[in-house]
Structure formats: structure tokens, C-alpha cells
Amino acid sequence: MSTRLAILGLLKERPLYGYELKSIIEQYMGDWTSIAFGSIYFALRKLTEEGLVRELSVEQEKGRPSRRVYELTDDGKDVFRSLLRDAWTKEDRLYYPFDIALFFLKELSREEQLKFIRKRLEDTRRSLVYLDGHEKEMRSDPRVPPVAGAIFSHTRHHVRAELAWLEELAEGIESDIL
């Protein structure tokens, strides 16, 4: 759903070709979405088949591959709004692959447990530092909408919660509670 929502939302602003969509998603959404390059073209094909997007034109520059420019249809605008409303009202259940490794914590020696937790703590602290610098960089770009601040804040809260939880976990391992 997020791929469809992103593509329809970006095409609502203006017609774009696939590579432009990929670039915008990578540059402005890459920190908080995992939309793969290949899925953009697959989704564009599906959205076109469904009549939500239409091919506006095919551009050909000398010596370069042709590129298809897409625009949103009226049905696409309706579906975009529906997907947007669904995203706001649907409760997401988050699953963390790390929890499976945590379930088998006892299979590692105490030294390994602490080594891995300390490494994860270090990486998470580094993520916070990166996030702060990256937010300053992104927010200085006039093309980045003001709502980006809320997205960075949302991510920051999650990373801080992860950091606090990892610190608790490390304490539990160090004091042999786990």
C-alpha cells in the first residue's frame, strides 16, 4: 500500500516519469520508507492497468532510452484519498525480526549477549546523531515540505525508545535477570 500511496501522491502534484519517482522517493522518503526501485515500475504498470494512472507521453532524448511520463487520473485521485484515509485510520502492528533472535537469547554466552547488545546500543546512538544532522540538511532544502519535521520527530521518538529499551536489556543481562 505504501508504494501505491507514494506514487499516487507524487503524481497528484505533477506528471512524472519512473526515474523521477524513484529519485524523489529515495531523496525525500528514503529515510523512512523501504520502497524498492523495481517495485515502482511494477506499481506503475499495475496502476496503469487499473486506470488510476495513465501514460501522458513517451520522451526520447538523443542516445538515451525512452521514458514514459505518467499522470494521475480522476479515479487515481479518488484512490489516493482513500489510501491516505486508510493509512491514517489503520492501526499498524509492528513486528521486529530482532525479537526472534531475542527469544533465543539463552543460546548465546553471556559475553556474546553483552557484546551484541553493546554493539546495538552503539549503532542506535549513532543513528540518533545521524538523524539530527540529516534533519538539518533536509530541512534546509526548500523543496522538503514542513511536515518533514514531524516525520523526523516520529523517527527520533522511536529510536530513543529503542535506545531506552536496549539499555534496560543490557542491565538485565549484566545483572543476570535474563
PDB file of C-alpha atoms in Angstrom:
ATOM      1  CA  MET A   1       0.000   0.000   0.000  1.00  0.00           C
ATOM      2  CA  SER A   2       2.802   2.465   0.812  1.00  0.00           C
ATOM      3  CA  THR A   3       4.241   2.186  -2.698  1.00  0.00           C
ATOM      4  CA  ARG A   4       0.852   2.906  -4.262  1.00  0.00           C
ATOM      5  CA  LEU A   5       0.204   5.759  -1.841  1.00  0.00           C
ATOM      6  CA  ALA A   6       3.600   7.356  -2.529  1.00  0.00           C
ATOM      7  CA  ILE A   7       3.307   7.075  -6.311  1.00  0.00           C
ATOM      8  CA  LEU A   8      -0.265   8.343  -6.459  1.00  0.00           C
ATOM      9  CA  GLY A   9       0.548  11.173  -4.045  1.00  0.00           C
ATOM     10  CA  LEU A  10       3.563  12.301  -6.035  1.00  0.00           C
ATOM     11  CA  LEU A  11       1.679  12.098  -9.331  1.00  0.00           C
ATOM     12  CA  LYS A  12      -1.094  14.168  -7.775  1.00  0.00           C
ATOM     13  CA  GLU A  13       1.402  17.030  -7.616  1.00  0.00           C
ATOM     14  CA  ARG A  14       2.515  16.773 -11.254  1.00  0.00           C
ATOM     15  CA  PRO A  15       3.201  14.300 -14.078  1.00  0.00           C
ATOM     16  CA  LEU A  16       6.446  12.373 -13.590  1.00  0.00           C
ATOM     17  CA  TYR A  17       8.394   9.603 -15.242  1.00  0.00           C
ATOM     18  CA  GLY A  18       9.516   6.482 -13.393  1.00  0.00           C
ATOM     19  CA  TYR A  19      13.068   7.567 -12.712  1.00  0.00           C
ATOM     20  CA  GLU A  20      11.836  10.893 -11.288  1.00  0.00           C
ATOM     21  CA  LEU A  21       9.522   8.992  -8.940  1.00  0.00           C
ATOM     22  CA  LYS A  22      12.422   6.797  -7.855  1.00  0.00           C
ATOM     23  CA  SER A  23      14.667   9.825  -7.279  1.00  0.00           C
ATOM     24  CA  ILE A  24      12.074  11.729  -5.265  1.00  0.00           C
ATOM     25  CA  ILE A  25      11.269   8.687  -3.139  1.00  0.00           C
ATOM     26  CA  GLU A  26      14.961   7.972  -2.498  1.00  0.00           C
ATOM     27  CA  GLN A  27      15.906  11.579  -1.803  1.00  0.00           C
ATOM     28  CA  TYR A  28      12.963  12.697   0.297  1.00  0.00           C
ATOM     29  CA  MET A  29      11.430   9.497   1.652  1.00  0.00           C
ATOM     30  CA  GLY A  30      14.385   7.125   1.764  1.00  0.00           C
ATOM     31  CA  ASP A  31      14.965   7.521   5.492  1.00  0.00           C
ATOM     32  CA  TRP A  32      11.509   6.340   6.473  1.00  0.00           C
ATOM     33  CA  THR A  33      10.283   4.051   3.728  1.00  0.00           C
ATOM     34  CA  SER A  34      11.669   0.942   2.100  1.00  0.00           C
ATOM     35  CA  ILE A  35      10.174   1.271  -1.361  1.00  0.00           C
ATOM     36  CA  ALA A  36      12.418  -0.662  -3.739  1.00  0.00           C
ATOM     37  CA  PHE A  37      13.322   0.702  -7.171  1.00  0.00           C
ATOM     38  CA  GLY A  38      11.823  -2.285  -9.010  1.00  0.00           C
ATOM     39  CA  SER A  39       8.549  -2.035  -7.141  1.00  0.00           C
ATOM     40  CA  ILE A  40       8.000   1.475  -8.529  1.00  0.00           C
ATOM     41  CA  TYR A  41       7.873   0.242 -12.123  1.00  0.00           C
ATOM     42  CA  PHE A  42       5.771  -2.765 -11.159  1.00  0.00           C
ATOM     43  CA  ALA A  43       3.331  -0.495  -9.313  1.00  0.00           C
ATOM     44  CA  LEU A  44       3.202   1.960 -12.229  1.00  0.00           C
ATOM     45  CA  ARG A  45       2.283  -0.898 -14.553  1.00  0.00           C
ATOM     46  CA  LYS A  46      -0.454  -2.105 -12.182  1.00  0.00           C
ATOM     47  CA  LEU A  47      -1.791   1.402 -11.560  1.00  0.00           C
ATOM     48  CA  THR A  48      -1.948   1.968 -15.319  1.00  0.00           C
ATOM     49  CA  GLU A  49      -3.795  -1.325 -15.835  1.00  0.00           C
ATOM     50  CA  GLU A  50      -6.260  -0.308 -13.103  1.00  0.00           C
ATOM     51  CA  GLY A  51      -6.876   3.058 -14.767  1.00  0.00           C
ATOM     52  CA  LEU A  52      -5.533   5.040 -11.809  1.00  0.00           C
ATOM     53  CA  VAL A  53      -2.546   6.365 -13.760  1.00  0.00           C
ATOM     54  CA  ARG A  54      -2.191   6.974 -17.470  1.00  0.00           C
ATOM     55  CA  GLU A  55       0.770   7.368 -19.725  1.00  0.00           C
ATOM     56  CA  LEU A  56       0.890  11.023 -20.724  1.00  0.00           C
ATOM     57  CA  SER A  57       3.766  10.798 -23.183  1.00  0.00           C
ATOM     58  CA  VAL A  58       6.945   8.999 -24.134  1.00  0.00           C
ATOM     59  CA  GLU A  59      10.031  11.193 -24.243  1.00  0.00           C
ATOM     60  CA  GLN A  60      13.156  10.287 -26.160  1.00  0.00           C
ATOM     61  CA  GLU A  61      16.403  12.191 -25.835  1.00  0.00           C
ATOM     62  CA  LYS A  62      19.198  11.505 -28.293  1.00  0.00           C
ATOM     63  CA  GLY A  63      21.197   8.447 -27.281  1.00  0.00           C
ATOM     64  CA  ARG A  64      19.114   7.779 -24.176  1.00  0.00           C
ATOM     65  CA  PRO A  65      16.417   5.215 -23.501  1.00  0.00           C
ATOM     66  CA  SER A  66      12.858   6.429 -23.880  1.00  0.00           C
ATOM     67  CA  ARG A  67      10.964   7.361 -20.744  1.00  0.00           C
ATOM     68  CA  ARG A  68       7.275   7.288 -20.087  1.00  0.00           C
ATOM     69  CA  VAL A  69       5.650  10.236 -18.351  1.00  0.00           C
ATOM     70  CA  TYR A  70       2.700   9.329 -16.134  1.00  0.00           C
ATOM     71  CA  GLU A  71      -0.158  11.379 -14.754  1.00  0.00           C
ATOM     72  CA  LEU A  72      -2.902  10.679 -12.260  1.00  0.00           C
ATOM     73  CA  THR A  73      -6.443  10.011 -13.479  1.00  0.00           C
ATOM     74  CA  ASP A  74      -9.574  11.186 -11.661  1.00  0.00           C
ATOM     75  CA  ASP A  75     -10.057   7.626 -10.374  1.00  0.00           C
ATOM     76  CA  GLY A  76      -6.431   7.713  -9.228  1.00  0.00           C
ATOM     77  CA  LYS A  77      -7.117  10.866  -7.224  1.00  0.00           C
ATOM     78  CA  ASP A  78     -10.056   9.148  -5.524  1.00  0.00           C
ATOM     79  CA  VAL A  79      -7.998   6.048  -4.727  1.00  0.00           C
ATOM     80  CA  PHE A  80      -5.151   8.222  -3.434  1.00  0.00           C
ATOM     81  CA  ARG A  81      -7.505   9.947  -0.989  1.00  0.00           C
ATOM     82  CA  SER A  82      -8.936   6.580   0.069  1.00  0.00           C
ATOM     83  CA  LEU A  83      -5.465   5.107   0.656  1.00  0.00           C
ATOM     84  CA  LEU A  84      -4.458   8.233   2.565  1.00  0.00           C
ATOM     85  CA  ARG A  85      -7.501   7.972   4.830  1.00  0.00           C
ATOM     86  CA  ASP A  86      -6.848   4.255   5.355  1.00  0.00           C
ATOM     87  CA  ALA A  87      -3.242   4.962   6.322  1.00  0.00           C
ATOM     88  CA  TRP A  88      -4.443   7.435   8.953  1.00  0.00           C
ATOM     89  CA  THR A  89      -7.055   5.124  10.432  1.00  0.00           C
ATOM     90  CA  LYS A  90      -5.441   1.677  10.175  1.00  0.00           C
ATOM     91  CA  GLU A  91      -3.621   0.517  13.274  1.00  0.00           C
ATOM     92  CA  ASP A  92      -0.252  -0.926  12.346  1.00  0.00           C
ATOM     93  CA  ARG A  93       1.034  -3.936  14.202  1.00  0.00           C
ATOM     94  CA  LEU A  94       4.805  -3.751  14.162  1.00  0.00           C
ATOM     95  CA  TYR A  95       6.911  -6.873  14.067  1.00  0.00           C
ATOM     96  CA  TYR A  96      10.588  -6.738  14.802  1.00  0.00           C
ATOM     97  CA  PRO A  97      12.743  -9.512  13.301  1.00  0.00           C
ATOM     98  CA  PHE A  98      15.159  -8.934  16.175  1.00  0.00           C
ATOM     99  CA  ASP A  99      12.558 -10.317  18.612  1.00  0.00           C
ATOM    100  CA  ILE A 100      13.079 -13.797  17.185  1.00  0.00           C
ATOM    101  CA  ALA A 101      16.788 -13.560  17.994  1.00  0.00           C
ATOM    102  CA  LEU A 102      15.869 -12.241  21.444  1.00  0.00           C
ATOM    103  CA  PHE A 103      13.649 -15.276  22.022  1.00  0.00           C
ATOM    104  CA  PHE A 104      16.741 -17.472  21.635  1.00  0.00           C
ATOM    105  CA  LEU A 105      18.985 -15.242  23.767  1.00  0.00           C
ATOM    106  CA  LYS A 106      19.880 -18.138  26.083  1.00  0.00           C
ATOM    107  CA  GLU A 107      21.663 -19.886  23.204  1.00  0.00           C
ATOM    108  CA  LEU A 108      24.447 -17.283  23.349  1.00  0.00           C
ATOM    109  CA  SER A 109      27.022 -16.976  26.081  1.00  0.00           C
ATOM    110  CA  ARG A 110      26.637 -14.031  28.457  1.00  0.00           C
ATOM    111  CA  GLU A 111      29.737 -12.462  26.876  1.00  0.00           C
ATOM    112  CA  GLU A 112      28.231 -12.734  23.394  1.00  0.00           C
ATOM    113  CA  GLN A 113      24.923 -11.365  24.604  1.00  0.00           C
ATOM    114  CA  LEU A 114      26.610  -8.312  26.070  1.00  0.00           C
ATOM    115  CA  LYS A 115      28.837  -7.853  23.011  1.00  0.00           C
ATOM    116  CA  PHE A 116      25.842  -7.863  20.673  1.00  0.00           C
ATOM    117  CA  ILE A 117      23.736  -5.591  22.893  1.00  0.00           C
ATOM    118  CA  ARG A 118      26.582  -3.108  23.302  1.00  0.00           C
ATOM    119  CA  LYS A 119      27.080  -3.064  19.527  1.00  0.00           C
ATOM    120  CA  ARG A 120      23.375  -2.498  19.006  1.00  0.00           C
ATOM    121  CA  LEU A 121      23.433   0.312  21.579  1.00  0.00           C
ATOM    122  CA  GLU A 122      26.370   1.932  19.796  1.00  0.00           C
ATOM    123  CA  ASP A 123      24.628   1.659  16.423  1.00  0.00           C
ATOM    124  CA  THR A 124      21.411   3.115  17.819  1.00  0.00           C
ATOM    125  CA  ARG A 125      23.234   6.073  19.387  1.00  0.00           C
ATOM    126  CA  ARG A 126      24.978   6.649  16.067  1.00  0.00           C
ATOM    127  CA  SER A 127      21.571   6.590  14.331  1.00  0.00           C
ATOM    128  CA  LEU A 128      20.362   9.409  16.578  1.00  0.00           C
ATOM    129  CA  VAL A 129      23.392  11.536  15.740  1.00  0.00           C
ATOM    130  CA  TYR A 130      22.910  10.848  12.024  1.00  0.00           C
ATOM    131  CA  LEU A 131      19.211  11.650  12.269  1.00  0.00           C
ATOM    132  CA  ASP A 132      19.887  15.064  13.813  1.00  0.00           C
ATOM    133  CA  GLY A 133      22.411  16.025  11.139  1.00  0.00           C
ATOM    134  CA  HIS A 134      20.315  14.658   8.316  1.00  0.00           C
ATOM    135  CA  GLU A 135      17.241  16.524   9.522  1.00  0.00           C
ATOM    136  CA  LYS A 136      19.135  19.820   9.461  1.00  0.00           C
ATOM    137  CA  GLU A 137      20.334  19.068   5.942  1.00  0.00           C
ATOM    138  CA  MET A 138      16.905  18.054   4.659  1.00  0.00           C
ATOM    139  CA  ARG A 139      15.028  20.919   6.315  1.00  0.00           C
ATOM    140  CA  SER A 140      17.376  23.441   4.734  1.00  0.00           C
ATOM    141  CA  ASP A 141      16.181  22.239   1.305  1.00  0.00           C
ATOM    142  CA  PRO A 142      13.207  24.421   0.283  1.00  0.00           C
ATOM    143  CA  ARG A 143      11.718  21.503  -1.692  1.00  0.00           C
ATOM    144  CA  VAL A 144      11.248  19.491   1.509  1.00  0.00           C
ATOM    145  CA  PRO A 145       7.799  20.175   2.964  1.00  0.00           C
ATOM    146  CA  PRO A 146       7.473  21.429   6.557  1.00  0.00           C
ATOM    147  CA  VAL A 147       5.784  18.165   7.596  1.00  0.00           C
ATOM    148  CA  ALA A 148       9.214  16.531   7.271  1.00  0.00           C
ATOM    149  CA  GLY A 149       9.915  17.866  10.759  1.00  0.00           C
ATOM    150  CA  ALA A 150       7.072  15.743  12.123  1.00  0.00           C
ATOM    151  CA  ILE A 151       8.417  12.689  10.285  1.00  0.00           C
ATOM    152  CA  PHE A 152      11.894  13.207  11.724  1.00  0.00           C
ATOM    153  CA  SER A 153      10.368  13.705  15.178  1.00  0.00           C
ATOM    154  CA  HIS A 154       8.376  10.469  14.816  1.00  0.00           C
ATOM    155  CA  THR A 155      11.528   8.567  13.870  1.00  0.00           C
ATOM    156  CA  ARG A 156      13.506  10.192  16.676  1.00  0.00           C
ATOM    157  CA  HIS A 157      10.918   9.099  19.263  1.00  0.00           C
ATOM    158  CA  HIS A 158      11.098   5.509  18.019  1.00  0.00           C
ATOM    159  CA  VAL A 159      14.895   5.476  18.033  1.00  0.00           C
ATOM    160  CA  ARG A 160      15.004   6.934  21.556  1.00  0.00           C
ATOM    161  CA  ALA A 161      12.510   4.316  22.745  1.00  0.00           C
ATOM    162  CA  GLU A 162      14.675   1.600  21.185  1.00  0.00           C
ATOM    163  CA  LEU A 163      17.730   3.047  22.902  1.00  0.00           C
ATOM    164  CA  ALA A 164      15.995   3.069  26.315  1.00  0.00           C
ATOM    165  CA  TRP A 165      14.805  -0.495  25.793  1.00  0.00           C
ATOM    166  CA  LEU A 166      18.293  -1.673  24.779  1.00  0.00           C
ATOM    167  CA  GLU A 167      19.755  -0.049  27.893  1.00  0.00           C
ATOM    168  CA  GLU A 168      17.205  -1.943  30.025  1.00  0.00           C
ATOM    169  CA  LEU A 169      18.058  -5.166  28.226  1.00  0.00           C
ATOM    170  CA  ALA A 170      21.770  -4.634  28.788  1.00  0.00           C
ATOM    171  CA  GLU A 171      21.108  -4.038  32.512  1.00  0.00           C
ATOM    172  CA  GLY A 172      19.040  -7.236  32.663  1.00  0.00           C
ATOM    173  CA  ILE A 173      21.818  -9.260  31.086  1.00  0.00           C
ATOM    174  CA  GLU A 174      24.535  -7.659  33.240  1.00  0.00           C
ATOM    175  CA  SER A 175      22.604  -8.366  36.427  1.00  0.00           C
ATOM    176  CA  ASP A 176      21.722 -11.938  35.327  1.00  0.00           C
ATOM    177  CA  ILE A 177      17.973 -11.244  35.365  1.00  0.00           C
ATOM    178  CA  LEU A 178      17.645 -12.582  31.813  1.00  0.00           C
TER     179      LEU A 178
END
